């Protein structure tokens, strides 16, 4: 019998399934870029959003990273998603892939603001998400004792308040949707699950954050990569979908 991790729903559904269907065929240039994805993973969503925002042609391949298939381990040594194959060469890690796409496709819409200072601020925002929000978020999900959950929840709020300080609205740098948004957007789209299971409240972070979350959820690229809620909830019950970097 397969482990629960291996028996998760195998493919994207809903709007995400429509997007996947559009990216099944090899690209005209002979599969210049193949995107290895796990539909449920928020880290995958970062790279997927970057691909959609930049309009980069890609072929989508679904992978269950818990199975650790030898073929995929040759592409991603730890067996983690996301990963890409670009002109026969492999890359993994979500932020590495996003920055690679920025440099490999300079003719497409940029994931960074033009101003050098703002670009530096975008990197600082990414750092806040990576170092202040995500570790606390993971502890919030994993903690079973009420006291530890309350402590982790307060750390989540602190991280998000720090991130929110420079939100210009509607997105981090005003009307431009950048990597400073993408780095956190997949969790914004999933916040209702921690509202349900861990008493999280976006209003406790502040009005700028609430408005940012609403804008992110309304972004076309975000809506296009989301599957049906019932399948996320199934995975959330096993604490899987937040733990694949």
PDB file of C-alpha atoms in Angstrom:
ATOM      1  CA  UNK A   1       0.000   0.000   0.000  1.00  0.00           C
ATOM      2  CA  UNK A   2       1.428   3.423  -0.884  1.00  0.00           C
ATOM      3  CA  UNK A   3       2.173   5.860   1.915  1.00  0.00           C
ATOM      4  CA  UNK A   4      -0.330   8.714   2.439  1.00  0.00           C
ATOM      5  CA  UNK A   5       2.245  11.064   1.014  1.00  0.00           C
ATOM      6  CA  UNK A   6       2.359   9.079  -2.222  1.00  0.00           C
ATOM      7  CA  UNK A   7      -1.406   8.756  -2.531  1.00  0.00           C
ATOM      8  CA  UNK A   8      -2.260  12.460  -2.703  1.00  0.00           C
ATOM      9  CA  UNK A   9      -4.485  13.549  -5.554  1.00  0.00           C
ATOM     10  CA  UNK A  10      -2.227  13.066  -8.586  1.00  0.00           C
ATOM     11  CA  UNK A  11      -3.100  16.040 -10.781  1.00  0.00           C
ATOM     12  CA  UNK A  12      -4.200  19.665 -10.674  1.00  0.00           C
ATOM     13  CA  UNK A  13      -7.917  20.416 -10.787  1.00  0.00           C
ATOM     14  CA  UNK A  14     -10.125  23.430 -11.449  1.00  0.00           C
ATOM     15  CA  UNK A  15      -8.497  26.502 -12.974  1.00  0.00           C
ATOM     16  CA  UNK A  16      -5.036  24.986 -12.510  1.00  0.00           C
ATOM     17  CA  UNK A  17      -6.025  21.973 -14.622  1.00  0.00           C
ATOM     18  CA  UNK A  18      -7.019  24.324 -17.440  1.00  0.00           C
ATOM     19  CA  UNK A  19      -3.628  26.017 -17.247  1.00  0.00           C
ATOM     20  CA  UNK A  20      -1.829  22.673 -17.169  1.00  0.00           C
ATOM     21  CA  UNK A  21      -3.723  21.524 -20.267  1.00  0.00           C
ATOM     22  CA  UNK A  22      -2.370  24.509 -22.169  1.00  0.00           C
ATOM     23  CA  UNK A  23       1.206  23.475 -21.404  1.00  0.00           C
ATOM     24  CA  UNK A  24       1.316  19.771 -22.201  1.00  0.00           C
ATOM     25  CA  UNK A  25       2.842  19.931 -25.661  1.00  0.00           C
ATOM     26  CA  UNK A  26       6.534  20.489 -26.346  1.00  0.00           C
ATOM     27  CA  UNK A  27       7.312  24.115 -27.094  1.00  0.00           C
ATOM     28  CA  UNK A  28       8.020  25.121 -30.672  1.00  0.00           C
ATOM     29  CA  UNK A  29      11.711  25.434 -29.912  1.00  0.00           C
ATOM     30  CA  UNK A  30      11.889  21.799 -28.832  1.00  0.00           C
ATOM     31  CA  UNK A  31      11.108  21.961 -25.136  1.00  0.00           C
ATOM     32  CA  UNK A  32      13.515  24.720 -24.241  1.00  0.00           C
ATOM     33  CA  UNK A  33      11.986  24.768 -20.754  1.00  0.00           C
ATOM     34  CA  UNK A  34      10.262  21.913 -18.913  1.00  0.00           C
ATOM     35  CA  UNK A  35       8.617  22.770 -15.593  1.00  0.00           C
ATOM     36  CA  UNK A  36       8.457  19.968 -13.007  1.00  0.00           C
ATOM     37  CA  UNK A  37       5.647  20.727 -10.608  1.00  0.00           C
ATOM     38  CA  UNK A  38       3.599  19.455  -7.700  1.00  0.00           C
ATOM     39  CA  UNK A  39       0.219  21.141  -8.082  1.00  0.00           C
ATOM     40  CA  UNK A  40      -0.312  21.430  -4.311  1.00  0.00           C
ATOM     41  CA  UNK A  41       3.000  23.006  -3.331  1.00  0.00           C
ATOM     42  CA  UNK A  42       3.237  26.752  -2.549  1.00  0.00           C
ATOM     43  CA  UNK A  43       6.947  26.765  -3.398  1.00  0.00           C
ATOM     44  CA  UNK A  44       6.065  25.406  -6.825  1.00  0.00           C
ATOM     45  CA  UNK A  45       3.488  28.185  -7.079  1.00  0.00           C
ATOM     46  CA  UNK A  46       6.250  30.788  -6.837  1.00  0.00           C
ATOM     47  CA  UNK A  47       7.989  29.497  -9.952  1.00  0.00           C
ATOM     48  CA  UNK A  48       4.677  28.850 -11.693  1.00  0.00           C
ATOM     49  CA  UNK A  49       3.584  32.432 -11.065  1.00  0.00           C
ATOM     50  CA  UNK A  50       6.889  33.690 -12.434  1.00  0.00           C
ATOM     51  CA  UNK A  51       6.401  31.658 -15.610  1.00  0.00           C
ATOM     52  CA  UNK A  52       2.855  32.924 -16.072  1.00  0.00           C
ATOM     53  CA  UNK A  53       3.672  36.549 -15.280  1.00  0.00           C
ATOM     54  CA  UNK A  54       6.590  36.570 -17.707  1.00  0.00           C
ATOM     55  CA  UNK A  55       4.711  34.630 -20.393  1.00  0.00           C
ATOM     56  CA  UNK A  56       7.566  32.169 -20.838  1.00  0.00           C
ATOM     57  CA  UNK A  57       6.674  29.108 -22.965  1.00  0.00           C
ATOM     58  CA  UNK A  58       6.998  25.919 -20.925  1.00  0.00           C
ATOM     59  CA  UNK A  59       5.934  22.318 -20.826  1.00  0.00           C
ATOM     60  CA  UNK A  60       4.300  21.264 -17.551  1.00  0.00           C
ATOM     61  CA  UNK A  61       5.139  17.911 -15.989  1.00  0.00           C
ATOM     62  CA  UNK A  62       3.449  16.762 -12.790  1.00  0.00           C
ATOM     63  CA  UNK A  63       5.671  15.068 -10.213  1.00  0.00           C
ATOM     64  CA  UNK A  64       4.854  13.501  -6.862  1.00  0.00           C
ATOM     65  CA  UNK A  65       8.007  14.467  -4.941  1.00  0.00           C
ATOM     66  CA  UNK A  66       7.250  11.975  -2.182  1.00  0.00           C
ATOM     67  CA  UNK A  67       7.822   9.035  -4.518  1.00  0.00           C
ATOM     68  CA  UNK A  68      11.469   9.994  -5.205  1.00  0.00           C
ATOM     69  CA  UNK A  69      11.507   8.450  -8.665  1.00  0.00           C
ATOM     70  CA  UNK A  70      15.088   7.908  -9.964  1.00  0.00           C
ATOM     71  CA  UNK A  71      14.345   9.838 -13.159  1.00  0.00           C
ATOM     72  CA  UNK A  72      13.320  12.924 -11.197  1.00  0.00           C
ATOM     73  CA  UNK A  73      16.176  12.592  -8.694  1.00  0.00           C
ATOM     74  CA  UNK A  74      18.529  13.033 -11.641  1.00  0.00           C
ATOM     75  CA  UNK A  75      16.896  16.446 -12.183  1.00  0.00           C
ATOM     76  CA  UNK A  76      16.367  17.500  -8.553  1.00  0.00           C
ATOM     77  CA  UNK A  77      18.886  15.702  -6.301  1.00  0.00           C
ATOM     78  CA  UNK A  78      16.714  16.014  -3.185  1.00  0.00           C
ATOM     79  CA  UNK A  79      13.612  15.026  -5.110  1.00  0.00           C
ATOM     80  CA  UNK A  80      11.960  18.366  -4.368  1.00  0.00           C
ATOM     81  CA  UNK A  81       9.756  20.531  -6.545  1.00  0.00           C
ATOM     82  CA  UNK A  82       9.849  22.903  -8.300  1.00  0.00           C
ATOM     83  CA  UNK A  83      12.531  22.082 -10.809  1.00  0.00           C
ATOM     84  CA  UNK A  84      13.132  22.972 -14.438  1.00  0.00           C
ATOM     85  CA  UNK A  85      15.057  21.609 -17.370  1.00  0.00           C
ATOM     86  CA  UNK A  86      16.350  24.389 -19.596  1.00  0.00           C
ATOM     87  CA  UNK A  87      18.084  23.410 -22.824  1.00  0.00           C
ATOM     88  CA  UNK A  88      18.983  20.093 -21.231  1.00  0.00           C
ATOM     89  CA  UNK A  89      20.310  21.635 -18.000  1.00  0.00           C
ATOM     90  CA  UNK A  90      18.602  21.294 -14.623  1.00  0.00           C
ATOM     91  CA  UNK A  91      17.764  23.765 -11.851  1.00  0.00           C
ATOM     92  CA  UNK A  92      15.783  23.495  -8.628  1.00  0.00           C
ATOM     93  CA  UNK A  93      14.725  25.714  -5.668  1.00  0.00           C
ATOM     94  CA  UNK A  94      11.887  28.162  -6.201  1.00  0.00           C
ATOM     95  CA  UNK A  95      13.705  31.489  -5.788  1.00  0.00           C
ATOM     96  CA  UNK A  96      16.691  30.304  -7.814  1.00  0.00           C
ATOM     97  CA  UNK A  97      14.317  29.423 -10.638  1.00  0.00           C
ATOM     98  CA  UNK A  98      12.518  32.778 -10.414  1.00  0.00           C
ATOM     99  CA  UNK A  99      15.780  34.710 -10.654  1.00  0.00           C
ATOM    100  CA  UNK A 100      16.951  32.471 -13.479  1.00  0.00           C
ATOM    101  CA  UNK A 101      13.792  33.208 -15.456  1.00  0.00           C
ATOM    102  CA  UNK A 102      14.367  36.923 -14.901  1.00  0.00           C
ATOM    103  CA  UNK A 103      17.848  36.699 -16.412  1.00  0.00           C
ATOM    104  CA  UNK A 104      17.180  34.095 -19.106  1.00  0.00           C
ATOM    105  CA  UNK A 105      14.161  35.948 -20.536  1.00  0.00           C
ATOM    106  CA  UNK A 106      15.045  39.672 -20.286  1.00  0.00           C
ATOM    107  CA  UNK A 107      12.609  40.573 -23.064  1.00  0.00           C
ATOM    108  CA  UNK A 108       9.630  39.502 -20.912  1.00  0.00           C
ATOM    109  CA  UNK A 109       7.972  41.560 -18.137  1.00  0.00           C
ATOM    110  CA  UNK A 110      10.386  42.002 -15.257  1.00  0.00           C
ATOM    111  CA  UNK A 111       9.831  40.451 -11.847  1.00  0.00           C
ATOM    112  CA  UNK A 112      11.619  43.403 -10.264  1.00  0.00           C
ATOM    113  CA  UNK A 113      10.986  47.155 -10.192  1.00  0.00           C
ATOM    114  CA  UNK A 114      13.265  49.295 -12.386  1.00  0.00           C
ATOM    115  CA  UNK A 115      14.736  51.483  -9.665  1.00  0.00           C
ATOM    116  CA  UNK A 116      17.901  49.940  -8.140  1.00  0.00           C
ATOM    117  CA  UNK A 117      16.900  50.941  -4.621  1.00  0.00           C
ATOM    118  CA  UNK A 118      13.474  49.363  -5.060  1.00  0.00           C
ATOM    119  CA  UNK A 119      15.100  46.207  -6.436  1.00  0.00           C
ATOM    120  CA  UNK A 120      17.178  46.053  -3.257  1.00  0.00           C
ATOM    121  CA  UNK A 121      14.031  46.551  -1.182  1.00  0.00           C
ATOM    122  CA  UNK A 122      12.391  43.682  -3.073  1.00  0.00           C
ATOM    123  CA  UNK A 123      15.265  41.419  -2.043  1.00  0.00           C
ATOM    124  CA  UNK A 124      14.876  42.556   1.554  1.00  0.00           C
ATOM    125  CA  UNK A 125      11.159  41.706   1.397  1.00  0.00           C
ATOM    126  CA  UNK A 126      12.057  38.254   0.098  1.00  0.00           C
ATOM    127  CA  UNK A 127      14.471  37.884   3.004  1.00  0.00           C
ATOM    128  CA  UNK A 128      11.759  38.795   5.509  1.00  0.00           C
ATOM    129  CA  UNK A 129       9.443  36.142   4.092  1.00  0.00           C
ATOM    130  CA  UNK A 130      12.198  33.519   4.094  1.00  0.00           C
ATOM    131  CA  UNK A 131      13.603  34.239   7.555  1.00  0.00           C
ATOM    132  CA  UNK A 132      10.780  35.755   9.585  1.00  0.00           C
ATOM    133  CA  UNK A 133       7.496  34.466   8.169  1.00  0.00           C
ATOM    134  CA  UNK A 134       8.045  30.933   6.879  1.00  0.00           C
ATOM    135  CA  UNK A 135       9.859  29.418   9.890  1.00  0.00           C
ATOM    136  CA  UNK A 136       7.161  30.782  12.199  1.00  0.00           C
ATOM    137  CA  UNK A 137       4.445  29.594   9.822  1.00  0.00           C
ATOM    138  CA  UNK A 138       5.859  26.067   9.819  1.00  0.00           C
ATOM    139  CA  UNK A 139       5.990  26.071  13.617  1.00  0.00           C
ATOM    140  CA  UNK A 140       2.378  27.234  13.707  1.00  0.00           C
ATOM    141  CA  UNK A 141       1.292  24.295  11.573  1.00  0.00           C
ATOM    142  CA  UNK A 142       3.354  21.723  13.430  1.00  0.00           C
ATOM    143  CA  UNK A 143       2.620  22.822  16.995  1.00  0.00           C
ATOM    144  CA  UNK A 144      -0.031  20.783  18.754  1.00  0.00           C
ATOM    145  CA  UNK A 145      -0.045  22.514  22.138  1.00  0.00           C
ATOM    146  CA  UNK A 146      -2.165  25.646  22.491  1.00  0.00           C
ATOM    147  CA  UNK A 147       0.641  27.644  24.133  1.00  0.00           C
ATOM    148  CA  UNK A 148       3.120  26.845  21.366  1.00  0.00           C
ATOM    149  CA  UNK A 149       0.528  27.625  18.713  1.00  0.00           C
ATOM    150  CA  UNK A 150      -0.148  31.011  20.288  1.00  0.00           C
ATOM    151  CA  UNK A 151       3.554  31.806  20.397  1.00  0.00           C
ATOM    152  CA  UNK A 152       4.053  30.755  16.779  1.00  0.00           C
ATOM    153  CA  UNK A 153       0.988  32.723  15.685  1.00  0.00           C
ATOM    154  CA  UNK A 154       2.383  35.895  17.238  1.00  0.00           C
ATOM    155  CA  UNK A 155       5.691  35.291  15.409  1.00  0.00           C
ATOM    156  CA  UNK A 156       3.748  34.894  12.158  1.00  0.00           C
ATOM    157  CA  UNK A 157       2.045  38.223  12.791  1.00  0.00           C
ATOM    158  CA  UNK A 158       5.387  39.876  13.529  1.00  0.00           C
ATOM    159  CA  UNK A 159       6.879  38.588  10.280  1.00  0.00           C
ATOM    160  CA  UNK A 160       3.905  39.710   8.220  1.00  0.00           C
ATOM    161  CA  UNK A 161       3.805  43.134   9.892  1.00  0.00           C
ATOM    162  CA  UNK A 162       7.464  43.604   9.041  1.00  0.00           C
ATOM    163  CA  UNK A 163       6.756  42.578   5.441  1.00  0.00           C
ATOM    164  CA  UNK A 164       3.750  44.921   5.288  1.00  0.00           C
ATOM    165  CA  UNK A 165       5.640  48.036   6.337  1.00  0.00           C
ATOM    166  CA  UNK A 166       6.645  48.853   2.733  1.00  0.00           C
ATOM    167  CA  UNK A 167       3.543  47.680   0.875  1.00  0.00           C
ATOM    168  CA  UNK A 168       2.555  50.558  -1.419  1.00  0.00           C
ATOM    169  CA  UNK A 169      -0.718  49.018  -2.575  1.00  0.00           C
ATOM    170  CA  UNK A 170      -2.344  47.312  -4.187  1.00  0.00           C
ATOM    171  CA  UNK A 171       0.873  45.258  -4.534  1.00  0.00           C
ATOM    172  CA  UNK A 172       4.204  45.631  -2.803  1.00  0.00           C
ATOM    173  CA  UNK A 173       5.450  48.202  -5.329  1.00  0.00           C
ATOM    174  CA  UNK A 174       2.133  49.700  -6.298  1.00  0.00           C
ATOM    175  CA  UNK A 175       0.587  48.464  -9.526  1.00  0.00           C
ATOM    176  CA  UNK A 176       3.554  46.293 -10.560  1.00  0.00           C
ATOM    177  CA  UNK A 177       3.355  42.653  -9.466  1.00  0.00           C
ATOM    178  CA  UNK A 178       6.924  41.656  -8.582  1.00  0.00           C
ATOM    179  CA  UNK A 179       8.899  38.898  -6.954  1.00  0.00           C
ATOM    180  CA  UNK A 180       8.335  40.707  -3.666  1.00  0.00           C
ATOM    181  CA  UNK A 181       4.671  39.700  -4.099  1.00  0.00           C
ATOM    182  CA  UNK A 182       5.284  36.289  -5.649  1.00  0.00           C
ATOM    183  CA  UNK A 183       7.444  35.146  -2.747  1.00  0.00           C
ATOM    184  CA  UNK A 184       4.438  35.327  -0.386  1.00  0.00           C
ATOM    185  CA  UNK A 185       1.469  35.089  -2.761  1.00  0.00           C
ATOM    186  CA  UNK A 186       0.997  31.283  -2.527  1.00  0.00           C
ATOM    187  CA  UNK A 187       0.498  31.566   1.236  1.00  0.00           C
ATOM    188  CA  UNK A 188      -1.856  34.518   0.809  1.00  0.00           C
ATOM    189  CA  UNK A 189      -4.022  32.260  -1.331  1.00  0.00           C
ATOM    190  CA  UNK A 190      -4.013  29.626   1.422  1.00  0.00           C
ATOM    191  CA  UNK A 191      -4.551  31.802   4.491  1.00  0.00           C
ATOM    192  CA  UNK A 192      -8.154  30.740   4.958  1.00  0.00           C
ATOM    193  CA  UNK A 193      -6.882  27.317   5.990  1.00  0.00           C
ATOM    194  CA  UNK A 194      -4.833  28.719   8.871  1.00  0.00           C
ATOM    195  CA  UNK A 195      -7.775  30.944   9.711  1.00  0.00           C
ATOM    196  CA  UNK A 196      -9.811  27.771  10.057  1.00  0.00           C
ATOM    197  CA  UNK A 197      -7.278  25.561  11.799  1.00  0.00           C
ATOM    198  CA  UNK A 198      -4.968  27.971  13.673  1.00  0.00           C
ATOM    199  CA  UNK A 199      -7.094  31.069  14.421  1.00  0.00           C
ATOM    200  CA  UNK A 200      -5.096  33.277  12.078  1.00  0.00           C
ATOM    201  CA  UNK A 201      -6.639  36.667  11.220  1.00  0.00           C
ATOM    202  CA  UNK A 202      -5.359  38.886   8.412  1.00  0.00           C
ATOM    203  CA  UNK A 203      -6.899  41.877  10.154  1.00  0.00           C
ATOM    204  CA  UNK A 204      -4.511  41.288  13.077  1.00  0.00           C
ATOM    205  CA  UNK A 205      -1.634  42.023  10.704  1.00  0.00           C
ATOM    206  CA  UNK A 206      -3.084  45.321   9.527  1.00  0.00           C
ATOM    207  CA  UNK A 207      -5.200  46.981   6.809  1.00  0.00           C
ATOM    208  CA  UNK A 208      -2.361  47.261   4.280  1.00  0.00           C
ATOM    209  CA  UNK A 209      -1.819  43.513   4.500  1.00  0.00           C
ATOM    210  CA  UNK A 210      -5.543  42.777   4.172  1.00  0.00           C
ATOM    211  CA  UNK A 211      -5.724  44.914   1.035  1.00  0.00           C
ATOM    212  CA  UNK A 212      -2.615  43.262  -0.359  1.00  0.00           C
ATOM    213  CA  UNK A 213      -4.076  39.782   0.219  1.00  0.00           C
ATOM    214  CA  UNK A 214      -7.265  40.789  -1.603  1.00  0.00           C
ATOM    215  CA  UNK A 215      -5.260  42.110  -4.547  1.00  0.00           C
ATOM    216  CA  UNK A 216      -3.127  38.969  -4.715  1.00  0.00           C
ATOM    217  CA  UNK A 217      -6.152  36.677  -4.634  1.00  0.00           C
ATOM    218  CA  UNK A 218      -7.682  38.678  -7.467  1.00  0.00           C
ATOM    219  CA  UNK A 219      -4.574  38.497  -9.660  1.00  0.00           C
ATOM    220  CA  UNK A 220      -5.257  36.489 -12.817  1.00  0.00           C
ATOM    221  CA  UNK A 221      -1.991  34.556 -12.646  1.00  0.00           C
ATOM    222  CA  UNK A 222      -2.780  33.490  -9.067  1.00  0.00           C
ATOM    223  CA  UNK A 223      -6.289  32.347  -9.939  1.00  0.00           C
ATOM    224  CA  UNK A 224      -4.976  30.400 -12.938  1.00  0.00           C
ATOM    225  CA  UNK A 225      -2.761  28.088 -10.879  1.00  0.00           C
ATOM    226  CA  UNK A 226      -5.161  27.200  -8.056  1.00  0.00           C
ATOM    227  CA  UNK A 227      -6.810  23.806  -7.807  1.00  0.00           C
ATOM    228  CA  UNK A 228     -10.140  23.005  -6.192  1.00  0.00           C
ATOM    229  CA  UNK A 229     -10.309  23.691  -2.460  1.00  0.00           C
ATOM    230  CA  UNK A 230     -11.321  20.184  -1.416  1.00  0.00           C
ATOM    231  CA  UNK A 231      -7.986  18.756  -2.540  1.00  0.00           C
ATOM    232  CA  UNK A 232      -5.928  21.332  -0.651  1.00  0.00           C
ATOM    233  CA  UNK A 233      -7.942  20.640   2.475  1.00  0.00           C
ATOM    234  CA  UNK A 234      -7.214  16.924   2.174  1.00  0.00           C
ATOM    235  CA  UNK A 235      -3.481  17.611   2.006  1.00  0.00           C
ATOM    236  CA  UNK A 236      -3.595  20.255   4.723  1.00  0.00           C
ATOM    237  CA  UNK A 237      -4.985  17.651   7.096  1.00  0.00           C
ATOM    238  CA  UNK A 238      -1.685  15.805   6.764  1.00  0.00           C
ATOM    239  CA  UNK A 239       0.405  19.024   6.906  1.00  0.00           C
ATOM    240  CA  UNK A 240       2.016  18.215   3.563  1.00  0.00           C
ATOM    241  CA  UNK A 241       1.352  21.084   1.218  1.00  0.00           C
ATOM    242  CA  UNK A 242       3.383  23.668   3.126  1.00  0.00           C
ATOM    243  CA  UNK A 243       6.520  21.663   3.690  1.00  0.00           C
ATOM    244  CA  UNK A 244       8.171  21.168   0.301  1.00  0.00           C
ATOM    245  CA  UNK A 245      10.812  23.844  -0.417  1.00  0.00           C
TER     246      UNK A 245
END
